[in-house]
Amino acid sequence: MLGTHGVLGMTLLLLIEQFLNGMQFGVFLFLISAGLTLVLGIMNVVNLAHGSLYMLGAYFASTFFGLTGSLIVSLVLMIPVMLLVGILIELVVLRTLYERDHMDQVLATFGLILFFNELVRIIWGVEAQPLTLPMWLSGNVEILPDAPYPVYRLVIIGVGMAVAAGLFWMITKTRMGMLIRAGASNRPMVGALGINIRFLYTMVFGLGAVFAGLAGLMAAPLQSVESGIGEDMLIFAFVVIVIGGIGSIRGALVASLIIGIFETVGRSILPVLMLEIVDSEAAQTAGPALASMLVYILMAVILFFKPQGLFPARTG
Amino acid sequence: MSEPLLKVEQLCKSFGGVVATDNLDFDVMPGEIHAVIGPNGAGKTTFVAQIAGMLKSDSGSITFDGNDIAGKTAPERSHMGLARSFQITSVFKNFTALENVALSIQAHAGHSFKFWKRASGDKTLIEPAQKILDDVGLGDKALNLAGNLAHGQQRQLEIAMALATSPKMLLLDEPTAGMGTEESEIMRKFLNDLKGDYSMLLIEHDMDTVFSLADRVTVLVYGRGIATGTPKEIRNNAEVRSAYLGEDE
Amino acid sequence: MKNQVLIAAAAAAAIVTAPAITAPVAAESVKVGYMQGFAGGRGIFGRYGFEGFELALDHLGGKFGGMDVELTKKDTQHKPDVGRSVMNEFIKKERVNFVAGITWSNVLAAVWKQAARSKTYLISANAGWSGMAGKNCNPYYFQASWNNDMIPEAMGKLMKKEGIKDVFELSANYQAGKDMLSGFNRQYQAPTKGKILYKLGNNDWQAEISQIRATKPSAIFGFLPGGMGVSFMKQYKAAGLDKTVKLYTVYTVDYGTIRAHGTNAIGSYHTTFWNSDAKTATNQKFIKDYIKKYGKHPSMFSVQGYDAALLIDLGVKGSKGNLKDHKAITTAMRTADIKSPRGKFTYNVNHSPIQNYYKREVIADADGKPKIVVRGMVAEMAKDSHYKKCKMAW
Amino acid sequence: MLSKLKLSILIGSFLILAALPMVAESEMIDEPFYIDLMARVMIFSIAAMSLDFILGYGAMISFGHALYLGLGTYAVGIMAHYELTNGWMQLLVCISGTAFIAFILGLISLRTSGIYFIMITFALAQMFYFLGISLEAFGGDDGLPIDTRSEFFSFFDLNETWNMYYLILGTLVVAALVLWKIINSRFGMVVRGSHSNDARMQAIGFPTFKYRLAAFVIAGVVCGLAGFLLGNLTEFLTPEYMHWFRSGELMIMVMVGGMGTLFGPLFGAFAYLMMEDFLANFTEYWQFYFGPILILLVLFAKQGLWGMLPGKEDISDE
């Protein structure tokens, strides 16, 4: 299909593999976006500092792993710590922002980004932190012929799916989920029911922080743990949430997969495709340039036709 | 008999599975005050939004002054002579009362791509605005910030803004909402003075206001019109009494 | 009333005379401005660079060419326009004689003209923008590091010498990334199995890894700076690609990042200008004192900062105390007669170093921890490829 | 009308700015450095003011406004690169180019509102940032030196510090006056009305979308002019000017100065840039301190510097 131009040898098999890679990346994006869409949708707060929570998760993972040598123990240790961090942020900063406009929220949480980026450098130093994939997770399995796939990436898919399932269950089946939904659509009513909405929000934010931290922990063995890593992820997460529809878990999942596949397949195909169309120096750079703009173009197109995203939440 | 000014036929709107407007037929004759009442969640606000053009209807037709307006935007409907007030007071709080009304006049005085001349010094806007304020009894409050006016005055200002668009018909969404008895009384008198000059579609909660002002009343329950008639007929309608008035009184 | 007038007059006099009092003192010292980006994750280069610079100043007893030093350090925030503002302040307010530092090519491109116009010496402790090696070369600009494409050129030479028959090229889709590739290919001159220009800030490499695997190259040549390199190395290892494809990188592995790379980097190769294993007294003292002062191993950026300071020292010495004697300063600095940890280097016509490049490998030490070892010289006294465009008279 | 105090502060500031080059270069002071410093501050003042025009008055929270700053520099830089150094021509291209792009982007983003609007402006600006990085012909991320500054008149050489400075000051004054006129015009009333209640505006008969779009374009063009000046001042173009961090900074300047106060951002830009400079030289970890300061400002000093001054900016109390 893509011809034999193939310096990149883009065969059908590779295309399928890239598709899988895209899905895996999508699931990873969902991990990052899940907590953010909860906070954004339910509390209607723009939280730019979500990326910082992701970064903190990665740093804690590095430290705990360094101390214990076990990723699972690190996970167990990380959850209460991130919950605490989330609760603290909510109590100190976020709480005062609920009644403010989005502009204030953007600026205040921008302040949080600056603060956390430097905080980690003060505590952990300027160098990137170590965390190497433990042996038992570093194997490969051959899903497609001649293309061994890292076990750890399958683990990420598993965790992402588990989080998705857990969230659906929580939102639809549990009392907390019911309160969250009710709180989103009618705050005074929930208050009137004698439920402490402030406490509820604090817990939701704490939960969001745990999810962000979990994403950071899962990413740490595959990515550099350093100051500022949250921002790139934050941008992706926002694109996901906006495309999916703010506050919709289902939307976040679908949009994550769309973005993951679009980004991954797009950036591997586009440069080849461009060369196929015009074989020149210009195409050599235009391909990658276009690929890096791809998700933003996709977002603009989707929002042009569906200004509330693919799955607009009914409330609001 | 003359043609109705507003004629609504088989109007429908639903949100997800919830039906908000259910095959509604409705009309307002020239000069008439036609009130719509109904319990909470009956779909009154949805109905107003559909008439005003804020919500797109699923099906059905809306004819105003002989024109089908179903496909028109809210500003277009305003220009055709349909003016509305809001349930939640929505005057421009940072503007003075005079500027609020002047803005309304401006909306109907050609396009506003005029970037240079100072709007608040523009006699063609200010003078008629002052006159309307005088008419509604807010003349001496003209230079007060709208946000600083008393609640009842803000509601009056809102109607003044609607009047400033030289409408054929007023769409009033609970003009006495949130008012005390005294303020309600003033508003009632105020609307009574306007009676005859304008056709009105009046959404109202306060039964005294409805029964003292309306020529006709339609009762809305779950998006359906269950009865239409004179206030007296409605008061004596058994179905209405059980569905609505019974609970309310 | 009278008193008040007197006080006012005295105060006015003090204000007027204040600059006059400080002026003569200033003339006896060398004023140096150090500008680099220090904030955020990218601040690491500035940190190492300045530490090297400080250590050199220590070694020189706090003096340049025997003169007292007035050092002003400013943060450019990694922004070209802030860099320009800082340069302006250095020149017009601090009235410095020398400016050193600068991490990024774009900051260098934004500030060099101001320095040249005002005849202020500018010594790049890192940024190796090719524009400076070519048409913009001038008597007031000196390169203490390298030109962007020289390290990849050395890599190209190395991989050719080692007989690697084909490579997959991985570089960033921005200017430096493209410079790296052209530098590499200038020397390597063999077929490539493929090339990817990735997006700045890319962190998920699985798609690239799949693509590389599909083309079955013998080796990868990668320009993967900072965190992107750490991420790539982790994912390259996790995907098991290290078993079939060798990895050669530039600007990716160094002492500043080795801890973060961990065991992932073991078995990879890179080139650099600094023979960190050299047994020379200068190099050993540099490393020992650096570790003593900062508690960590110096990186190549530290060497660059260190040498930038030594170059200023050299220039001041040449001026014999007359900092207005630009001819003497330039002539002295052109000799590059300094005790650099990297060993001897000389200057080309464009003030770009002619120096050795080395192959380094990451191996596992006795504890299984990663260790950088030098595997010999790749290029001896190599010149950059832009100097012919420089029309500077010596 | 402005209160007496505010008017005097404005006029006073203007006089100080007008006299600054002479004072700074006088023998007594001899600190020409301040001329360049203030030139840069004024450019960001213009940019922040243009953002406030849509943000403070039109409630369009654009998180990608720095894009237009970048576009302005590209307009100068690209033309200078092809040796088209006629300032008038450059200005024309800069204005029409930024207007065109703002129009297209406004068409897309103004369909959304709230968080969606914030995010889409953000994403679109990032898109251009990445485009700039990959434009090899114009230096990619390295940026491109602008070898020749814009040429307007033979007697007005922008390489003269004073000329550059007064061009910027002049642009600032003109931009401030024009925007102030616009805000108080019929058009301005529509934009401000749709800020407080867009549904109400539509109900009284304003098709607000096109007015908001026009405001968005005006803000883009004014910010583009700031970029035009920035390119000339720094003799350099770089995609970095379009990075989202810059957009965030512009928002901070607006907030520090006072949202919806047009003249506030002039001082906001000054305060922010000075604060950045001060903190950055105080510690490498300056953002560690600046973050919390920003949060405190948002929480407790929302009205901004300008808003703290007595006298409400209310057009009616003439």
PDB file of C-alpha atoms in Angstrom, chain A residues 6-10 14 17-18 21 24-25 28 118 121 124 126-133 138-140 146-151 153 219-229 232-233 236 263-264 267-268 272 284-285 288-289 291-292 295-296, chain C residues 38-44 47-48 168 173 178 192-211 213-216 226-228 230-232 234-235 237-241 243 255-257 259-264 296:
ATOM      1  CA  GLY A   6      10.503   1.880   2.134  1.00  0.00           C
ATOM      2  CA  VAL A   7      13.624   3.250   3.655  1.00  0.00           C
ATOM      3  CA  LEU A   8      11.441   2.660   6.640  1.00  0.00           C
ATOM      4  CA  GLY A   9      10.125  -0.632   5.346  1.00  0.00           C
ATOM      5  CA  MET A  10       6.577   0.222   6.239  1.00  0.00           C
ATOM      6  CA  LEU A  14       4.675  -2.961  10.924  1.00  0.00           C
ATOM      7  CA  GLU A  17       2.439  -3.191  15.241  1.00  0.00           C
ATOM      8  CA  GLN A  18       2.286   0.576  15.216  1.00  0.00           C
ATOM      9  CA  ASN A  21       1.800   0.687  20.001  1.00  0.00           C
ATOM     10  CA  GLN A  24      -0.762   1.043  24.369  1.00  0.00           C
ATOM     11  CA  PHE A  25       0.192   4.702  24.360  1.00  0.00           C
ATOM     12  CA  PHE A  28      -1.123   5.216  29.149  1.00  0.00           C
ATOM     13  CA  GLU A 118      11.714  23.680  41.651  1.00  0.00           C
ATOM     14  CA  ARG A 121      15.123  20.048  42.182  1.00  0.00           C
ATOM     15  CA  TRP A 124      16.274  15.536  44.735  1.00  0.00           C
ATOM     16  CA  VAL A 126      19.111  18.817  39.313  1.00  0.00           C
ATOM     17  CA  GLU A 127      20.026  15.476  37.760  1.00  0.00           C
ATOM     18  CA  ALA A 128      17.422  13.034  36.494  1.00  0.00           C
ATOM     19  CA  GLN A 129      16.615  10.314  39.014  1.00  0.00           C
ATOM     20  CA  PRO A 130      17.379   6.636  38.516  1.00  0.00           C
ATOM     21  CA  LEU A 131      14.797   3.912  38.146  1.00  0.00           C
ATOM     22  CA  THR A 132      15.498   0.864  36.067  1.00  0.00           C
ATOM     23  CA  LEU A 133      12.918  -1.718  35.131  1.00  0.00           C
ATOM     24  CA  SER A 138      11.828  -6.627  31.643  1.00  0.00           C
ATOM     25  CA  GLY A 139      11.097  -9.591  29.417  1.00  0.00           C
ATOM     26  CA  ASN A 140       9.537  -9.619  25.986  1.00  0.00           C
ATOM     27  CA  ASP A 146       9.446 -11.098  14.637  1.00  0.00           C
ATOM     28  CA  ALA A 147       8.360  -8.272  16.910  1.00  0.00           C
ATOM     29  CA  PRO A 148       8.944  -8.998  20.579  1.00  0.00           C
ATOM     30  CA  TYR A 149       6.804  -6.797  22.768  1.00  0.00           C
ATOM     31  CA  PRO A 150       7.935  -5.562  26.184  1.00  0.00           C
ATOM     32  CA  VAL A 151       6.088  -7.268  29.008  1.00  0.00           C
ATOM     33  CA  ARG A 153       3.999  -2.328  28.282  1.00  0.00           C
ATOM     34  CA  ALA A 219       5.880   5.712  33.537  1.00  0.00           C
ATOM     35  CA  ALA A 220       9.012   6.034  35.649  1.00  0.00           C
ATOM     36  CA  PRO A 221      10.669   2.765  34.565  1.00  0.00           C
ATOM     37  CA  LEU A 222      10.294   3.810  30.917  1.00  0.00           C
ATOM     38  CA  GLN A 223      10.838   7.526  31.096  1.00  0.00           C
ATOM     39  CA  SER A 224      13.250  10.029  32.470  1.00  0.00           C
ATOM     40  CA  VAL A 225      12.417  11.135  35.996  1.00  0.00           C
ATOM     41  CA  GLU A 226      13.265  14.815  36.076  1.00  0.00           C
ATOM     42  CA  SER A 227      11.859  18.234  36.769  1.00  0.00           C
ATOM     43  CA  GLY A 228       9.299  19.400  34.229  1.00  0.00           C
ATOM     44  CA  ILE A 229       8.235  16.014  32.849  1.00  0.00           C
ATOM     45  CA  ASP A 232       4.386  17.397  28.226  1.00  0.00           C
ATOM     46  CA  MET A 233       2.009  14.916  29.742  1.00  0.00           C
ATOM     47  CA  PHE A 236      -1.594  15.452  26.148  1.00  0.00           C
ATOM     48  CA  GLU A 263      -0.102  10.196  17.308  1.00  0.00           C
ATOM     49  CA  THR A 264       1.785   6.930  17.040  1.00  0.00           C
ATOM     50  CA  ARG A 267       4.197   9.978  13.202  1.00  0.00           C
ATOM     51  CA  SER A 268       5.423   6.737  11.748  1.00  0.00           C
ATOM     52  CA  VAL A 272       6.937   8.116   4.589  1.00  0.00           C
ATOM     53  CA  GLN A 284      11.923  15.269   4.649  1.00  0.00           C
ATOM     54  CA  THR A 285      11.161  17.918   7.208  1.00  0.00           C
ATOM     55  CA  PRO A 288       7.883  15.145  10.945  1.00  0.00           C
ATOM     56  CA  ALA A 289       6.685  18.735  11.334  1.00  0.00           C
ATOM     57  CA  ALA A 291       3.378  14.723  12.640  1.00  0.00           C
ATOM     58  CA  SER A 292       4.218  16.872  15.638  1.00  0.00           C
ATOM     59  CA  VAL A 295      -2.865  15.907  17.640  1.00  0.00           C
ATOM     60  CA  TYR A 296      -3.475  19.632  17.786  1.00  0.00           C
TER      61      TYR A 296
ATOM     62  CA  PHE C  38      19.730  27.759  35.549  1.00  0.00           C
ATOM     63  CA  ALA C  39      16.022  27.274  36.168  1.00  0.00           C
ATOM     64  CA  GLY C  40      14.044  24.095  35.647  1.00  0.00           C
ATOM     65  CA  GLY C  41      15.095  20.669  34.422  1.00  0.00           C
ATOM     66  CA  ARG C  42      17.187  22.173  31.645  1.00  0.00           C
ATOM     67  CA  GLY C  43      19.154  24.131  34.209  1.00  0.00           C
ATOM     68  CA  ILE C  44      21.485  21.178  34.718  1.00  0.00           C
ATOM     69  CA  ARG C  47      24.721  24.270  36.863  1.00  0.00           C
ATOM     70  CA  TYR C  48      27.639  22.100  35.726  1.00  0.00           C
ATOM     71  CA  PHE C 168      19.475   3.879  11.637  1.00  0.00           C
ATOM     72  CA  ASN C 173      13.330  17.593  14.319  1.00  0.00           C
ATOM     73  CA  LYS C 178      19.623  18.378  11.721  1.00  0.00           C
ATOM     74  CA  THR C 192      21.394   4.467   6.226  1.00  0.00           C
ATOM     75  CA  LYS C 193      18.616   2.017   6.900  1.00  0.00           C
ATOM     76  CA  GLY C 194      16.314   4.799   7.852  1.00  0.00           C
ATOM     77  CA  LYS C 195      16.005   8.086   9.593  1.00  0.00           C
ATOM     78  CA  ILE C 196      13.577   9.516  12.080  1.00  0.00           C
ATOM     79  CA  LEU C 197      13.359  13.145  13.053  1.00  0.00           C
ATOM     80  CA  TYR C 198      11.420  13.001  16.287  1.00  0.00           C
ATOM     81  CA  LYS C 199       9.457  15.728  18.010  1.00  0.00           C
ATOM     82  CA  LEU C 200      11.085  17.844  20.669  1.00  0.00           C
ATOM     83  CA  GLY C 201      10.015  16.545  24.080  1.00  0.00           C
ATOM     84  CA  ASN C 202       9.120  13.114  22.743  1.00  0.00           C
ATOM     85  CA  ASN C 203       8.901  10.594  25.560  1.00  0.00           C
ATOM     86  CA  ASP C 204       7.258   7.508  24.177  1.00  0.00           C
ATOM     87  CA  TRP C 205       9.650   5.714  21.870  1.00  0.00           C
ATOM     88  CA  GLN C 206       7.898   2.451  21.190  1.00  0.00           C
ATOM     89  CA  ALA C 207       6.787   3.532  17.722  1.00  0.00           C
ATOM     90  CA  GLU C 208      10.350   4.464  16.791  1.00  0.00           C
ATOM     91  CA  ILE C 209      11.680   1.246  18.281  1.00  0.00           C
ATOM     92  CA  SER C 210       9.242  -0.825  16.211  1.00  0.00           C
ATOM     93  CA  GLN C 211      10.302   1.038  13.126  1.00  0.00           C
ATOM     94  CA  ARG C 213      13.541  -3.115  14.514  1.00  0.00           C
ATOM     95  CA  ALA C 214      11.672  -3.567  11.256  1.00  0.00           C
ATOM     96  CA  THR C 215      14.591  -2.198   9.250  1.00  0.00           C
ATOM     97  CA  LYS C 216      17.128  -4.447  11.013  1.00  0.00           C
ATOM     98  CA  GLY C 226      18.687  15.151  28.259  1.00  0.00           C
ATOM     99  CA  GLY C 227      15.549  13.442  29.441  1.00  0.00           C
ATOM    100  CA  MET C 228      14.630  12.225  25.975  1.00  0.00           C
ATOM    101  CA  VAL C 230      17.135   8.718  29.350  1.00  0.00           C
ATOM    102  CA  SER C 231      13.654   7.713  28.211  1.00  0.00           C
ATOM    103  CA  PHE C 232      14.887   6.268  24.955  1.00  0.00           C
ATOM    104  CA  LYS C 234      15.074   2.745  29.103  1.00  0.00           C
ATOM    105  CA  GLN C 235      12.629   1.795  26.388  1.00  0.00           C
ATOM    106  CA  LYS C 237      16.429  -1.839  26.804  1.00  0.00           C
ATOM    107  CA  ALA C 238      12.868  -2.808  27.772  1.00  0.00           C
ATOM    108  CA  ALA C 239      12.100  -3.680  24.168  1.00  0.00           C
ATOM    109  CA  GLY C 240      15.154  -5.923  24.074  1.00  0.00           C
ATOM    110  CA  LEU C 241      16.506  -4.030  21.100  1.00  0.00           C
ATOM    111  CA  LYS C 243      20.316  -7.594  22.004  1.00  0.00           C
ATOM    112  CA  TYR C 255      28.466  12.046  34.085  1.00  0.00           C
ATOM    113  CA  GLY C 256      25.414  14.202  34.722  1.00  0.00           C
ATOM    114  CA  THR C 257      22.992  11.643  33.341  1.00  0.00           C
ATOM    115  CA  ARG C 259      22.990   7.787  37.322  1.00  0.00           C
ATOM    116  CA  ALA C 260      19.598   8.250  35.693  1.00  0.00           C
ATOM    117  CA  HIS C 261      20.524   5.958  32.809  1.00  0.00           C
ATOM    118  CA  GLY C 262      21.580   3.294  35.248  1.00  0.00           C
ATOM    119  CA  THR C 263      22.246  -0.136  33.836  1.00  0.00           C
ATOM    120  CA  ASN C 264      20.311   0.733  30.676  1.00  0.00           C
ATOM    121  CA  LYS C 296      29.843  14.733  42.372  1.00  0.00           C
TER     122      LYS C 296
END
